[in-house]
Short mmCIF file of C-alpha atoms in Angstrom, two decimals:
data_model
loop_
_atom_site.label_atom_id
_atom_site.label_comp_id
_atom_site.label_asym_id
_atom_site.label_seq_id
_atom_site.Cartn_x
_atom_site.Cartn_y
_atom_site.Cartn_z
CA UNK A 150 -10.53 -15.09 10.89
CA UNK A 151 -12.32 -15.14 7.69
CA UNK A 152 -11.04 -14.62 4.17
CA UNK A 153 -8.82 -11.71 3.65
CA UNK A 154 -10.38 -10.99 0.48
CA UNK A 155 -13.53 -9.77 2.75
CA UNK A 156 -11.08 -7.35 4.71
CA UNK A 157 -12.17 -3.74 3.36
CA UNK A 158 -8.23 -2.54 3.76
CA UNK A 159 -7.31 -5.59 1.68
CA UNK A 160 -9.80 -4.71 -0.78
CA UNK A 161 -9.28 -0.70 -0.87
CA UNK A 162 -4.81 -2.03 -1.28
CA UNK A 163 -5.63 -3.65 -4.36
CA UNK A 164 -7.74 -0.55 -6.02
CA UNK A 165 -4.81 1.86 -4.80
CA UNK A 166 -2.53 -0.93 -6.71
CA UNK A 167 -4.75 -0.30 -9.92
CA UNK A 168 -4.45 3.41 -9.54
CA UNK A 169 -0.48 3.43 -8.78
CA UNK A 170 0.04 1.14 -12.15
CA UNK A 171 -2.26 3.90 -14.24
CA UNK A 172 -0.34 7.00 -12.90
CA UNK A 173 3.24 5.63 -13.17
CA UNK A 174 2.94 5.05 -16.56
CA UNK A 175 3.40 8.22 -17.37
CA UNK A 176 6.42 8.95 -15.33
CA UNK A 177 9.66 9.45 -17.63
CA UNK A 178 11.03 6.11 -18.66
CA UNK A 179 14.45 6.72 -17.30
CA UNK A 180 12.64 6.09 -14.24
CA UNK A 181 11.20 2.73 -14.80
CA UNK A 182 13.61 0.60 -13.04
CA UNK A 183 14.30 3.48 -10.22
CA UNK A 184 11.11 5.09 -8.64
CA UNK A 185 8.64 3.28 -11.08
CA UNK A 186 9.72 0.50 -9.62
CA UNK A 187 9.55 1.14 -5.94
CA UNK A 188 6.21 2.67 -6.11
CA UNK A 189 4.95 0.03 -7.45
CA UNK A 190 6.48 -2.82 -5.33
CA UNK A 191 5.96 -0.85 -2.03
CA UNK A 192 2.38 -0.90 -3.16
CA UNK A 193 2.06 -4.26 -4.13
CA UNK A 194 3.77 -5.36 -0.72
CA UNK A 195 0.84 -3.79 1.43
CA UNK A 196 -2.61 -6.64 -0.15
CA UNK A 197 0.59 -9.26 -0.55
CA UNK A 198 1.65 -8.93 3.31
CA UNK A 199 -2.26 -8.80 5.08
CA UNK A 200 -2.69 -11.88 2.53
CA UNK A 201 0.33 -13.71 3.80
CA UNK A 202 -0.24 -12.64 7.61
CA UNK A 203 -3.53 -13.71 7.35
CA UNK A 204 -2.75 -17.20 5.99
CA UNK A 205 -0.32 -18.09 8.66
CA UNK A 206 -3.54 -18.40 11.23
CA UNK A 207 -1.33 -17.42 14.32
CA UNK A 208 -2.24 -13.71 15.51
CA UNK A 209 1.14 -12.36 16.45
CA UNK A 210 2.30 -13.69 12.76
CA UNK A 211 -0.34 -11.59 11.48
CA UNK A 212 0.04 -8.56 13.39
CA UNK A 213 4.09 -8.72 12.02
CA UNK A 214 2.80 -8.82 8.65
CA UNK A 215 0.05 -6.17 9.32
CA UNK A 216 3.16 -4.29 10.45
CA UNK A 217 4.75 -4.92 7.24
CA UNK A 218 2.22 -3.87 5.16
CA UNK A 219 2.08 -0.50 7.10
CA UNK A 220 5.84 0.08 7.19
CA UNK A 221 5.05 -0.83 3.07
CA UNK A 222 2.49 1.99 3.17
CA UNK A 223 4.56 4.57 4.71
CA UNK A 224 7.30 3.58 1.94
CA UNK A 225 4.57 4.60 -0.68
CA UNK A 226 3.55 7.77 0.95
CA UNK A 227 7.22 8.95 0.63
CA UNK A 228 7.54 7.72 -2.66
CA UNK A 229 4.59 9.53 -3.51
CA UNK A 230 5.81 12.86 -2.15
CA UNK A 231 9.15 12.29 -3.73
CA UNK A 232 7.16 12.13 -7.44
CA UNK A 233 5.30 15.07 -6.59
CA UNK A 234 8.55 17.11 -6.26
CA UNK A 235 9.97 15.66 -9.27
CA UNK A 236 7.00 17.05 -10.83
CA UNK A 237 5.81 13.32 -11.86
CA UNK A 238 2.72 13.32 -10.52
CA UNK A 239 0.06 16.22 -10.75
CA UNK A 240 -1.01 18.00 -7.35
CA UNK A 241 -4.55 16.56 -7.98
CA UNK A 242 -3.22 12.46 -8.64
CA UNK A 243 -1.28 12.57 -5.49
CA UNK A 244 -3.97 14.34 -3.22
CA UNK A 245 -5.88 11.16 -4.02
CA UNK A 246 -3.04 8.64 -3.86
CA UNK A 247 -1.56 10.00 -0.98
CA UNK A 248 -5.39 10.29 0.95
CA UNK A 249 -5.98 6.50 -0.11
CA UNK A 250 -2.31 5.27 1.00
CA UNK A 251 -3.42 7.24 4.48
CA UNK A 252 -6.66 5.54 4.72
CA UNK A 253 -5.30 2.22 4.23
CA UNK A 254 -2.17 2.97 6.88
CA UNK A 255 -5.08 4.01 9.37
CA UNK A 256 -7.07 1.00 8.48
CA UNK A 257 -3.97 -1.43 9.06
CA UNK A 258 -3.73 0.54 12.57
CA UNK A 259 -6.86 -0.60 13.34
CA UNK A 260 -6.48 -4.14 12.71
CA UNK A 261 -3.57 -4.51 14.46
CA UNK A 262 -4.40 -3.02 17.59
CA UNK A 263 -7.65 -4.78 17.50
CA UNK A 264 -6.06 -8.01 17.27
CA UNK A 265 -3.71 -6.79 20.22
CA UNK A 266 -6.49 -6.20 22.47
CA UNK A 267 -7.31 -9.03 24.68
#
């Protein structure tokens, strides 16, 4: 299977980490242990669950954490819509998170039905 650290979705989960941190900074400190929070945990959950999956070297483990890490995704694209109507995020930050938390979800598809096909 490789090292995970070689998967490009792995790899493109961690920058989208770097950008999430950067962004939420600015979001109102009253929010820090609310949406802050979340955003950045569901984000962190999507590297930390293709990192675990792919360590337990059993497929169908990995495809659950795959699964995981997309249902971790789709967390983060809701969070991200939620800051944009809170007016937390700028229409031009969340374009580019929300495009790079789709990527990654489509990315994660394609994994896991890859390693579904016989």
């Amino acid at each position: 299977m490789g090292n995970y650290k070689e998967l490009i979705v792995w790899q493109k989960s961690v920058d989208l980490i770097t950008e999430i941190y950067t962004v939420t900074t600015a979001f109102p400190k009253e929010e820090l242990y609310g949406l802050t929070s979340q955003i950045r945990r569901s984000s962190i959950s999507i590297p930390s669950n293709i990192t675990e999956g792919h360590s337990r070297r059993s497929t169908s483990d990995y495809i659950q954490f795959l699964k995981i890490a997309r249902g971790s995704s789709a967390e983060l694209e809701t969070q991200l819509i939620i800051s944009k109507n809170l007016n937390y995020l700028n229409p031009e930050n969340f374009q580019i998170l929300i495009e790079k938390t789709s990527e990654i979800s489509k990315m994660l598809n394609a994994v896991i039905t890859k390693l579904q096909t016989p």
